[in-house]
XYZ file of C-alpha atoms in Angstrom:
760
model
C 92.684 99.335 121.135
C 92.257 102.355 118.882
C 92.599 105.946 119.971
C 89.538 107.344 121.618
C 87.431 109.264 119.096
C 88.579 107.421 115.949
C 85.816 107.363 113.346
C 84.353 104.277 111.722
C 85.920 105.382 108.410
C 89.381 105.550 109.952
C 89.128 102.113 111.517
C 87.805 100.635 108.282
C 90.545 102.363 106.284
C 93.207 100.720 108.431
C 91.815 97.263 107.752
C 91.526 98.083 104.057
C 95.213 98.986 104.134
C 95.984 95.523 105.472
C 93.890 93.918 102.719
C 95.627 96.001 100.046
C 99.004 94.772 101.326
C 97.777 91.193 100.910
C 96.469 92.094 97.438
C 99.966 93.202 96.439
C 101.388 89.841 97.513
C 98.643 87.972 95.646
C 99.454 89.982 92.516
C 103.126 89.008 92.897
C 102.094 85.341 93.055
C 99.931 85.767 89.939
C 102.901 87.236 88.051
C 105.168 84.416 89.248
C 102.805 81.855 87.767
C 102.739 83.789 84.479
C 106.543 84.025 84.215
C 107.201 80.380 85.083
C 104.810 79.226 82.333
C 106.968 80.793 79.638
C 109.343 78.801 77.427
C 112.830 78.549 78.967
C 114.712 77.782 75.752
C 116.977 75.007 74.553
C 119.387 72.825 76.504
C 122.376 75.160 76.101
C 120.379 78.170 77.319
C 119.090 76.192 80.299
C 122.613 75.156 81.289
C 123.855 78.741 81.325
C 120.787 79.924 83.235
C 121.215 77.087 85.744
C 124.844 78.102 86.363
C 123.721 81.671 87.092
C 120.946 80.393 89.377
C 123.259 78.147 91.366
C 125.871 80.859 91.798
C 123.367 83.504 92.915
C 121.549 81.265 95.372
C 124.774 79.890 96.836
C 126.044 83.419 97.384
C 122.899 84.706 99.078
C 122.589 81.660 101.320
C 126.192 82.091 102.450
C 125.635 85.804 103.029
C 122.543 85.211 105.161
C 124.470 82.650 107.226
C 127.246 85.202 107.713
C 124.914 87.882 109.087
C 122.595 85.533 111.019
C 124.508 85.745 114.302
C 124.887 89.517 113.958
C 121.107 89.781 113.622
C 120.513 87.613 116.693
C 122.984 89.587 118.822
C 121.506 92.901 117.706
C 117.964 91.688 118.406
C 118.921 91.008 122.026
C 120.780 94.334 122.256
C 117.749 96.109 120.795
C 115.511 94.696 123.484
C 117.917 95.683 126.263
C 118.464 99.226 124.981
C 114.718 99.679 124.501
C 113.930 98.506 128.013
C 116.676 100.619 129.611
C 115.770 103.663 127.517
C 112.152 104.043 128.626
C 110.960 107.624 127.900
C 110.734 109.847 130.950
C 107.217 110.861 129.896
C 105.999 107.281 129.503
C 102.435 107.192 130.851
C 101.969 103.431 130.932
C 103.121 100.769 133.349
C 106.481 98.995 133.382
C 104.739 95.866 132.078
C 103.403 97.787 129.083
C 106.859 99.145 128.303
C 108.196 95.604 128.541
C 105.695 94.586 125.840
C 106.820 97.514 123.676
C 110.476 96.495 124.140
C 109.713 92.890 123.186
C 107.682 94.171 120.239
C 110.604 96.246 119.011
C 112.888 93.218 119.127
C 110.380 91.018 117.277
C 109.687 93.796 114.763
C 113.443 94.036 114.141
C 113.536 90.327 113.325
C 110.441 90.687 111.134
C 111.935 93.653 109.262
C 115.195 91.774 108.723
C 113.272 88.679 107.619
C 111.080 90.626 105.196
C 114.063 92.462 103.712
C 116.025 89.230 103.263
C 112.980 87.486 101.768
C 112.401 90.264 99.247
C 116.022 90.136 98.143
C 116.186 86.340 98.033
C 112.908 85.565 96.277
C 113.246 88.534 93.942
C 116.675 87.288 92.926
C 115.326 83.729 92.461
C 112.725 84.978 90.024
C 115.208 87.173 88.159
C 117.619 84.299 87.486
C 114.748 82.179 86.197
C 113.307 84.898 83.998
C 116.522 85.768 82.143
C 116.446 82.656 79.969
C 112.729 83.119 79.299
C 113.305 86.689 78.132
C 116.117 85.480 75.864
C 113.894 82.766 74.379
C 110.983 85.179 73.842
C 113.276 87.589 71.987
C 113.582 85.040 69.181
C 110.020 85.781 68.139
C 108.808 89.013 69.762
C 110.227 92.110 71.410
C 106.800 92.808 72.892
C 106.658 89.450 74.672
C 110.256 89.654 75.886
C 109.642 93.099 77.418
C 106.454 91.876 79.101
C 108.200 88.884 80.692
C 111.181 90.942 81.863
C 109.151 93.786 83.327
C 106.578 91.564 85.014
C 109.380 89.632 86.683
C 110.726 92.921 88.002
C 107.214 93.736 89.192
C 107.235 90.597 91.350
C 110.128 92.121 93.307
C 108.348 95.468 93.407
C 105.108 94.035 94.747
C 106.935 91.984 97.371
C 108.559 95.221 98.536
C 105.257 97.097 98.531
C 103.186 94.303 100.007
C 105.506 93.191 102.815
C 106.411 96.769 103.741
C 102.774 97.801 104.067
C 101.810 94.508 105.706
C 104.416 94.886 108.450
C 103.504 98.510 109.117
C 99.764 97.807 109.228
C 100.072 94.761 111.513
C 102.297 96.602 113.985
C 99.934 99.577 114.042
C 96.890 97.356 114.584
C 98.616 95.619 117.510
C 100.350 98.590 119.167
C 98.185 101.539 118.086
C 99.571 104.803 119.554
C 102.828 103.048 120.550
C 103.373 101.644 117.044
C 106.197 104.075 116.133
C 108.245 102.793 119.105
C 107.957 99.276 117.699
C 108.292 100.319 114.064
C 111.764 101.662 114.850
C 112.830 98.041 115.224
C 111.050 97.059 112.007
C 112.792 99.804 110.049
C 116.181 99.031 111.581
C 115.899 95.333 110.690
C 115.162 96.153 107.064
C 117.907 98.775 106.941
C 120.599 96.523 108.371
C 119.888 93.687 105.928
C 119.830 96.243 103.093
C 123.289 97.428 104.127
C 124.663 93.894 104.086
C 123.000 93.060 100.750
C 124.130 96.300 99.152
C 127.706 95.928 100.363
C 128.061 92.201 99.707
C 126.228 92.204 96.391
C 128.075 95.320 95.240
C 131.507 93.871 95.981
C 130.600 90.576 94.306
C 129.178 92.058 91.128
C 131.883 94.648 90.502
C 134.785 92.354 91.353
C 133.521 89.961 88.700
C 132.663 92.696 86.207
C 135.935 94.616 86.504
C 138.051 91.446 86.478
C 136.216 90.024 83.472
C 136.528 93.284 81.517
C 140.212 93.843 82.275
C 141.211 90.456 80.865
C 138.451 89.838 78.343
C 137.981 93.244 76.743
C 141.336 94.971 77.305
C 143.854 92.112 77.170
C 142.143 89.596 74.890
C 139.835 91.844 72.880
C 136.865 89.461 73.188
C 133.186 90.453 73.684
C 131.717 91.180 77.101
C 129.798 87.912 77.470
C 132.184 85.628 75.613
C 131.792 82.109 77.102
C 135.575 81.599 77.012
C 135.945 84.170 79.804
C 135.943 82.274 83.115
C 134.411 85.256 84.961
C 131.428 85.700 82.664
C 129.006 83.637 84.791
C 130.190 85.366 87.974
C 129.484 88.677 86.236
C 125.925 87.582 85.440
C 125.446 86.285 88.982
C 126.625 89.634 90.311
C 124.019 91.548 88.314
C 121.318 89.733 90.267
C 122.769 89.758 93.786
C 123.864 93.371 93.394
C 120.902 94.968 91.652
C 117.872 92.710 92.193
C 118.546 91.670 95.785
C 120.480 94.775 96.834
C 118.183 97.436 95.375
C 115.003 95.676 96.554
C 116.295 95.557 100.130
C 117.512 99.172 99.822
C 114.144 100.554 98.682
C 112.299 98.376 101.213
C 114.151 99.940 104.112
C 113.586 103.452 102.719
C 109.909 102.535 102.409
C 109.810 101.545 106.069
C 111.989 104.336 107.435
C 109.942 107.112 105.802
C 106.773 105.571 107.241
C 108.291 105.317 110.728
C 109.556 108.907 110.662
C 106.167 110.215 109.435
C 104.400 108.446 112.312
C 106.800 109.726 114.975
C 106.662 113.280 113.638
C 102.872 113.111 113.287
C 102.594 112.274 116.980
C 105.006 115.080 117.912
C 103.329 117.642 115.654
C 99.883 117.075 117.160
C 100.910 116.432 120.763
C 97.924 116.981 123.041
C 95.311 116.214 120.378
C 94.841 112.418 120.217
C 92.443 112.388 117.263
C 94.690 114.597 115.142
C 97.586 112.325 116.029
C 95.583 109.362 114.822
C 94.833 111.050 111.480
C 98.497 112.039 111.021
C 99.659 108.479 111.669
C 97.055 106.718 109.504
C 97.406 109.063 106.503
C 100.860 107.728 105.440
C 99.545 104.163 105.638
C 96.611 105.016 103.392
C 98.877 106.792 100.903
C 101.013 103.666 100.738
C 97.898 101.551 100.163
C 96.915 103.809 97.260
C 100.447 103.384 95.918
C 100.124 99.588 95.925
C 96.889 99.724 93.932
C 98.296 102.244 91.448
C 101.453 100.177 90.975
C 99.398 97.078 90.221
C 97.490 98.937 87.510
C 100.510 100.768 86.095
C 102.935 97.833 86.003
C 100.363 95.572 84.362
C 99.973 98.204 81.627
C 103.674 97.977 80.678
C 103.673 96.189 77.363
C 104.760 97.407 73.941
C 101.816 98.248 71.710
C 103.748 97.275 68.589
C 107.029 95.550 67.800
C 108.536 98.900 66.775
C 107.539 100.867 69.889
C 110.555 101.869 71.970
C 110.802 99.859 75.186
C 111.242 102.944 77.359
C 108.010 104.433 76.038
C 105.919 101.575 77.424
C 107.736 101.775 80.792
C 107.106 105.524 80.990
C 103.453 104.906 80.127
C 103.038 102.488 83.020
C 104.801 104.873 85.409
C 102.576 107.764 84.290
C 99.409 105.714 84.828
C 100.518 104.769 88.342
C 101.505 108.346 89.138
C 98.139 109.689 87.956
C 96.158 107.180 90.037
C 98.302 107.843 93.116
C 98.089 111.613 92.861
C 94.317 111.581 92.404
C 93.980 109.089 95.264
C 95.922 110.894 97.960
C 94.723 114.354 96.909
C 91.117 113.145 97.264
C 92.050 111.551 100.587
C 93.597 114.799 101.842
C 90.748 117.076 100.707
C 87.778 114.878 101.641
C 89.076 113.180 104.793
C 92.077 114.906 106.389
C 90.724 118.397 105.717
C 87.482 117.514 107.528
C 89.464 116.388 110.597
C 92.370 118.886 110.720
C 92.392 122.519 109.651
C 94.241 122.926 106.335
C 94.516 119.141 106.077
C 94.564 119.454 102.288
C 98.206 120.497 102.673
C 99.032 116.889 103.556
C 98.183 115.939 99.980
C 100.235 118.761 98.470
C 103.271 117.859 100.613
C 102.966 114.263 99.428
C 102.684 115.473 95.831
C 105.985 117.326 96.195
C 107.665 113.948 96.718
C 106.353 112.577 93.430
C 107.432 115.758 91.644
C 110.884 115.358 93.193
C 111.079 111.761 91.935
C 110.142 112.856 88.410
C 112.720 115.688 88.383
C 115.443 113.367 89.698
C 114.500 110.889 86.956
C 115.093 113.505 84.259
C 118.215 114.862 85.970
C 119.758 111.392 86.195
C 118.815 110.675 82.600
C 120.479 113.939 81.500
C 123.801 113.149 83.170
C 123.932 109.423 82.279
C 122.142 108.961 78.937
C 123.922 108.786 75.587
C 121.320 111.208 74.210
C 122.651 114.158 76.201
C 125.763 116.301 76.251
C 127.570 115.063 79.421
C 127.971 111.478 78.167
C 128.727 112.688 74.650
C 131.542 114.851 76.043
C 132.989 111.868 77.910
C 132.866 109.828 74.712
C 134.663 112.652 72.873
C 137.315 112.803 75.599
C 138.332 109.220 74.785
C 139.968 110.650 71.653
C 142.828 111.873 73.862
C 143.194 108.839 76.115
C 142.190 107.247 79.396
C 143.259 110.141 81.621
C 140.981 112.695 79.947
C 138.169 110.125 79.915
C 138.431 109.724 83.686
C 138.729 113.475 84.260
C 135.619 114.167 82.173
C 133.616 111.546 84.069
C 134.725 112.904 87.446
C 133.622 116.404 86.459
C 130.232 115.135 85.283
C 129.604 113.240 88.513
C 130.615 116.165 90.706
C 128.356 118.605 88.883
C 125.402 116.225 88.949
C 125.594 115.854 92.747
C 125.129 119.615 93.175
C 122.004 119.773 91.007
C 120.567 116.698 92.730
C 121.082 118.388 96.095
C 119.245 121.497 94.861
C 116.297 119.332 93.757
C 116.113 117.650 97.169
C 116.406 120.972 98.990
C 113.715 122.471 96.751
C 111.287 119.648 97.499
C 111.991 119.890 101.235
C 111.442 123.647 101.281
C 108.290 123.386 99.165
C 106.754 120.834 101.527
C 107.930 122.740 104.628
C 106.511 126.099 103.485
C 103.012 124.639 103.507
C 102.968 124.533 107.287
C 103.186 127.242 109.989
C 106.733 128.321 110.808
C 105.996 128.271 114.543
C 105.361 124.515 114.440
C 108.740 122.857 113.735
C 107.457 119.313 114.007
C 104.549 120.009 111.681
C 107.095 121.345 109.189
C 109.172 118.207 109.670
C 106.029 116.107 109.243
C 105.498 117.836 105.890
C 109.044 116.894 104.842
C 108.409 113.278 105.859
C 105.264 113.289 103.684
C 107.508 114.353 100.801
C 109.421 111.091 101.365
C 106.151 109.165 101.573
C 105.137 110.630 98.210
C 108.488 109.908 96.593
C 108.202 106.210 97.431
C 104.481 105.918 96.688
C 105.387 104.263 93.388
C 107.822 101.796 94.935
C 106.313 98.952 92.912
C 107.141 100.746 89.662
C 110.591 101.815 90.859
C 111.689 98.303 91.805
C 110.152 96.906 88.609
C 112.296 99.267 86.544
C 115.428 98.464 88.488
C 115.036 94.681 88.374
C 114.254 94.861 84.661
C 117.879 95.974 84.136
C 119.769 92.881 85.377
C 117.118 90.539 83.953
C 117.574 91.806 80.396
C 121.337 92.151 80.935
C 121.496 88.451 81.790
C 119.211 87.642 78.856
C 121.541 89.543 76.532
C 124.488 87.610 77.923
C 122.722 84.297 77.369
C 121.952 85.391 73.803
C 125.628 86.157 73.166
C 126.934 82.981 74.795
C 124.534 80.772 72.806
C 125.105 82.648 69.525
C 121.467 83.500 68.956
C 120.357 84.847 65.576
C 121.053 88.556 64.820
C 117.397 89.661 65.001
C 117.001 88.280 68.521
C 120.365 89.738 69.564
C 119.239 93.151 68.337
C 116.064 92.942 70.446
C 118.069 91.917 73.491
C 120.583 94.716 72.942
C 117.742 97.252 72.755
C 116.277 95.991 76.043
C 119.723 95.924 77.666
C 120.303 99.580 76.758
C 116.945 100.516 78.291
C 117.795 98.440 81.364
C 120.966 100.492 81.911
C 118.879 103.661 81.850
C 116.244 102.327 84.271
C 118.952 101.190 86.699
C 120.540 104.637 86.669
C 117.176 106.328 87.225
C 116.241 104.118 90.163
C 119.634 104.726 91.771
C 118.800 108.441 91.707
C 115.435 107.808 93.353
C 117.032 105.563 95.975
C 119.588 108.228 96.882
C 116.972 110.991 97.015
C 114.649 108.933 99.189
C 117.546 108.066 101.500
C 118.320 111.752 102.065
C 114.685 112.685 102.707
C 114.357 109.728 105.086
C 117.561 110.723 106.876
C 116.409 114.339 107.295
C 113.090 113.126 108.700
C 114.922 110.770 111.042
C 117.051 113.690 112.213
C 113.918 115.393 113.560
C 112.821 112.059 115.042
C 116.158 112.019 116.833
C 115.314 115.331 118.526
C 111.920 113.961 119.633
C 113.525 110.844 121.052
C 116.241 112.833 122.842
C 113.580 114.992 124.509
C 111.580 111.913 125.529
C 114.754 110.565 127.134
C 115.024 113.660 129.335
C 117.574 115.713 127.397
C 117.871 119.304 128.557
C 119.870 120.275 125.471
C 117.395 118.888 122.936
C 114.053 119.439 124.607
C 110.542 119.499 123.153
C 107.545 120.949 124.967
C 104.090 121.317 123.456
C 105.320 120.698 119.935
C 108.103 123.324 120.274
C 111.871 122.827 120.542
C 112.768 124.607 123.781
C 116.323 123.365 124.327
C 119.162 125.741 123.481
C 122.149 124.335 121.623
C 125.407 126.235 121.120
C 126.825 125.232 117.744
C 130.047 127.227 118.034
C 131.714 124.779 120.414
C 134.720 122.708 119.234
C 132.913 119.503 120.220
C 129.984 120.293 117.904
C 132.249 120.928 114.933
C 134.462 117.945 115.759
C 131.440 115.637 115.656
C 130.162 117.313 112.470
C 133.495 116.759 110.730
C 133.784 113.156 111.899
C 130.264 112.478 110.605
C 131.205 113.942 107.238
C 134.293 111.719 107.079
C 132.516 108.408 107.746
C 130.998 108.045 104.214
C 134.462 108.607 102.724
C 136.025 105.910 104.900
C 133.142 103.558 104.141
C 133.467 104.180 100.382
C 137.216 103.655 100.548
C 136.757 100.262 102.197
C 134.160 99.222 99.591
C 136.264 100.286 96.609
C 139.417 98.717 98.034
C 137.523 95.439 98.496
C 136.430 95.494 94.852
C 139.982 96.222 93.725
C 141.435 93.330 95.694
C 138.817 90.843 94.525
C 139.061 92.063 90.912
C 142.820 91.405 91.038
C 142.126 87.827 92.068
C 139.676 87.459 89.190
C 142.207 88.854 86.704
C 144.828 86.316 87.739
C 142.313 83.472 87.725
C 141.029 84.275 84.218
C 144.577 84.687 82.908
C 145.531 81.392 84.494
C 142.680 79.528 82.843
C 143.482 80.943 79.401
C 147.041 79.688 79.922
C 146.444 76.272 81.489
C 143.195 74.981 79.948
C 144.029 73.508 76.544
C 141.620 74.427 73.780
C 139.916 77.190 75.772
C 140.972 80.006 73.458
C 139.882 78.018 70.401
C 136.463 77.368 71.981
C 137.036 73.614 72.188
C 137.068 73.525 75.997
C 135.004 75.218 78.687
C 136.473 77.343 81.484
C 135.971 76.706 85.176
C 133.149 79.121 86.032
C 132.841 78.097 89.685
C 136.235 79.342 90.904
C 135.602 83.025 90.003
C 132.176 82.778 91.670
C 133.821 81.411 94.804
C 136.483 84.153 94.754
C 133.835 86.890 94.551
C 131.702 85.243 97.227
C 134.571 84.953 99.678
C 135.695 88.525 99.010
C 132.193 89.894 99.615
C 131.632 87.931 102.835
C 135.029 88.949 104.183
C 134.081 92.640 104.120
C 130.512 92.458 105.428
C 131.096 92.557 109.164
C 133.739 95.286 109.107
C 131.647 97.639 106.986
C 128.574 96.856 109.063
C 130.465 97.658 112.276
C 131.461 101.046 110.893
C 127.810 102.002 110.492
C 126.682 100.489 113.794
C 129.486 101.495 116.173
C 130.499 104.966 114.962
C 127.361 106.788 116.238
C 127.503 104.885 119.535
C 131.120 105.924 120.106
C 130.417 109.588 119.317
C 127.316 109.661 121.525
C 128.954 108.056 124.543
C 132.147 110.115 124.371
C 130.395 113.452 123.898
C 126.609 113.908 124.197
C 123.345 113.936 122.261
C 124.085 117.312 120.643
C 127.401 116.051 119.281
C 125.593 112.951 118.050
C 123.130 115.193 116.215
C 126.018 117.092 114.600
C 127.571 113.767 113.621
C 124.308 112.804 111.873
C 124.168 116.121 110.008
C 127.708 115.685 108.687
C 127.000 112.123 107.592
C 123.803 113.045 105.745
C 125.425 115.846 103.764
C 128.596 114.075 102.671
C 126.761 110.810 101.942
C 124.285 112.545 99.615
C 126.949 114.404 97.647
C 129.234 111.388 97.481
C 126.504 108.908 96.516
C 125.145 110.992 93.625
C 128.651 111.812 92.419
C 129.677 108.159 92.312
C 126.404 106.850 90.852
C 126.234 109.379 88.023
C 129.939 109.395 87.205
C 129.888 105.612 86.950
C 126.712 105.610 84.875
C 128.098 108.252 82.521
C 131.347 106.315 81.970
C 129.355 103.138 81.314
C 127.121 104.751 78.707
C 130.042 106.569 77.068
C 131.553 103.126 76.520
C 128.268 101.851 75.076
C 128.098 104.869 72.770
C 131.485 103.966 71.353
C 130.521 100.297 71.070
C 127.548 101.445 68.982
C 130.001 102.665 66.346
C 130.989 106.169 67.448
C 134.609 107.363 67.740
C 136.021 104.306 66.010
C 133.757 101.699 67.575
C 134.764 98.435 69.234
C 138.442 97.600 69.341
C 139.605 101.169 68.769
C 141.875 103.166 71.072
C 138.845 105.229 72.075
C 137.088 102.007 73.045
C 140.030 100.986 75.221
C 139.983 104.368 76.955
C 136.229 104.090 77.542
C 136.698 100.647 79.088
C 139.200 102.153 81.544
C 136.634 104.778 82.505
C 133.937 102.135 82.885
C 136.062 99.900 85.105
C 136.869 102.878 87.344
C 133.182 103.786 87.493
C 131.883 100.278 88.145
C 132.676 100.075 91.891
C 131.558 103.681 92.290
C 128.090 103.301 90.767
C 127.323 99.737 91.833
C 129.172 99.235 95.126
C 130.149 102.283 97.174
C 127.528 104.753 95.882
C 124.419 102.611 96.427
C 125.726 101.243 99.745
C 125.794 104.777 101.181
C 121.966 104.818 101.110
C 121.469 102.153 103.788
C 124.602 103.296 105.636
C 123.212 106.769 106.343
C 119.904 105.294 107.527
C 121.606 102.672 109.699
C 123.578 105.459 111.385
C 120.438 107.580 111.869
C 118.370 104.697 113.233
C 121.164 103.607 115.571
C 121.314 107.185 116.879
C 117.547 107.253 117.465
C 117.599 103.889 119.211
C 120.532 104.671 121.511
C 119.844 108.340 122.287
C 118.064 107.482 125.574
C 121.262 105.750 126.715
C 123.451 108.561 125.377
C 121.469 111.176 127.326
C 121.925 109.274 130.590
C 125.317 107.606 130.194
C 127.582 109.856 128.101
C 130.946 110.488 129.728
C 130.167 114.128 130.447
C 127.111 113.179 132.526
C 128.535 110.333 134.575
C 129.818 111.113 138.050
C 129.871 107.569 139.440
C 133.405 106.117 138.960
C 132.108 102.586 138.329
C 129.683 103.648 135.596
C 132.291 105.967 134.101
C 134.832 103.129 133.960
C 132.355 100.710 132.378
C 131.463 103.189 129.638
C 135.162 103.916 129.018
C 135.834 100.174 128.634
C 132.912 99.800 126.194
C 134.078 102.764 124.119
C 137.671 101.511 123.982
C 136.528 98.054 122.883
C 134.377 99.549 120.128
C 137.221 101.768 118.918
C 139.578 98.783 118.857
C 136.996 96.752 116.916
C 136.544 99.500 114.333
C 140.293 99.988 114.001
C 140.809 96.286 113.356
C 138.051 96.322 110.737
C 139.673 99.245 108.902
C 143.123 97.621 109.083
C 141.686 94.361 107.743
C 140.323 96.231 104.730
C 143.870 97.358 103.929
C 145.426 93.893 103.900
C 146.574 92.971 100.380
C 145.192 89.846 98.754
C 147.477 86.859 98.437
C 147.659 86.312 94.688
C 149.521 83.290 93.412
C 150.991 84.653 90.201
C 151.842 82.390 87.303
C 155.460 82.723 86.319
C 154.947 82.515 82.562
C 152.279 85.262 82.346
């Protein structure tokens, strides 16, 4: 049933939203048919593409099997915590809350299933498109760009379509209680994103770093030389790390911002059911407009001539989508929201601030990571004096960039917050959540740009391995360079959206704590009436622990890459030594063993890193209280943002400094400057493609866990319990969780067992 007083327009708009979600999925199917009709090259190209396909699909299937039981256990736990944590102000019956609890569990499974499907099917298309892009480059840059970008759009439209479909269906079924259920949907998507980001990141950078250390530094051979045993694993990693990982990452941001906007919309307009309805439906309609605009804009991405720069056509498509979206939600705000809520036009302006933030972050990321600008040029110049100065220059660039990115995010938050009355904290927070909604309005375009990167990277590798003609190689190299830029830009958007989503979730946390009966974090009539003392040692202890978690998480990720890369180095060295005729090109290496090494290394780390995100907020909440848990969240959000931008931009800058030298600057390939740039790139690889991106889902997993468990924390933290039995049970649970986390951290420190070859 819909809220009493909903207009015919509002009901119709909700159903239109559902139809638009289906339209996005239909468009993805249309693009799939187009891509699969394209020529997939000669026998040699097909063999290489098939090896990449098999490796990528084997890895993802094994990963999904690894996390399957975790998902099942968490689904049951989610139901139990939901049922136990019924809000004190719940107006319905126990039976109705039971249905909400079951709905949250099923929504969690649906969110996890959608996120996994987006990653899996997006990756499947990417590894089938690479060879088609390579083949098209033999005759036309225009056609190759079209195939590559439209394949990326398939992933983008799956993200858009399934995200909007899930949100619309849940709202239609649960109406005013939809945010309670959508928490499960968002958590399912976020958890899978964490696993895909972590696993894919470890896989791809272990292969990449290992291949570069032996191939480029020791042997002096090209990046995609077929004699390098790790070259196929490297290409597989591009897909499982970027295509599958980024798609799942953006999907969960897409869902989390929508969930937070709904919860804050209900809190901001408490006591006015019709205004609540408008505030909840508006984000859904904005997302529907975004799907339509992405369809139009992504279809427009095609080079007008053979000489037009690839990035120009991508920017053109993005601009078209942005224009349609802005006009759409501004019209919606002025001609619908403003007629229902006083100053409703501000909803549109707050949403616009998110798009402006995305554009500014695009240019900021481009400035710090592109070869056209001073930071990367300075890193390239620093290679003249060796590896140490190269690394120092990259570190400085990454650190500076994180500060400017933070200022951009803060500026957008303040701009959206200033639109609303200062005496209404949840309306201000709702404005900030609309900023996040706006930033991810063009999700279809964002994912298209990101997936374009690994697709053309793989195509370039296939071109090099099959010794394609120079003209085709030049086209592929041009697309590959653009792909590196688009990947860097989308990482910036992903980090920015994660921070906005986390800030919005922080306010959701306060709402949920109040609903659970907290006297410290209490909301009455849309006002925060609880009084929190922030000068206590417990508050600062939790704040500091929260700030430390992203560092520990990053350390575990980077250490995992280092261990697996060492295994790859020894394996590639071994094959060059033991396989007769390999160096002369008369024999082929064993590509499957490096793939298996990377797969095993990635799976080994998944559970431990996942436990860090899941258990740490539970431990803090149960030991202390909901205020300490809030401080823990604040510390995590801040350090994760600074650390993620630092690592992403430092790594991207090192990578492009290397490419600048490979283009002929500072002595070109094979020079001492080139060797120094490779050292910088290998240091930056796990930063920009493993630890940095994985912090995005980590911070949202921690925030969502806190929101989901805060009803239990309010009632069962150790400071509240007087009953000895309950106190003892909670102590036992906390000790077990601490032991589990400790074992996970210790496991990440165990050295790999490398069987060294005596004659190396």
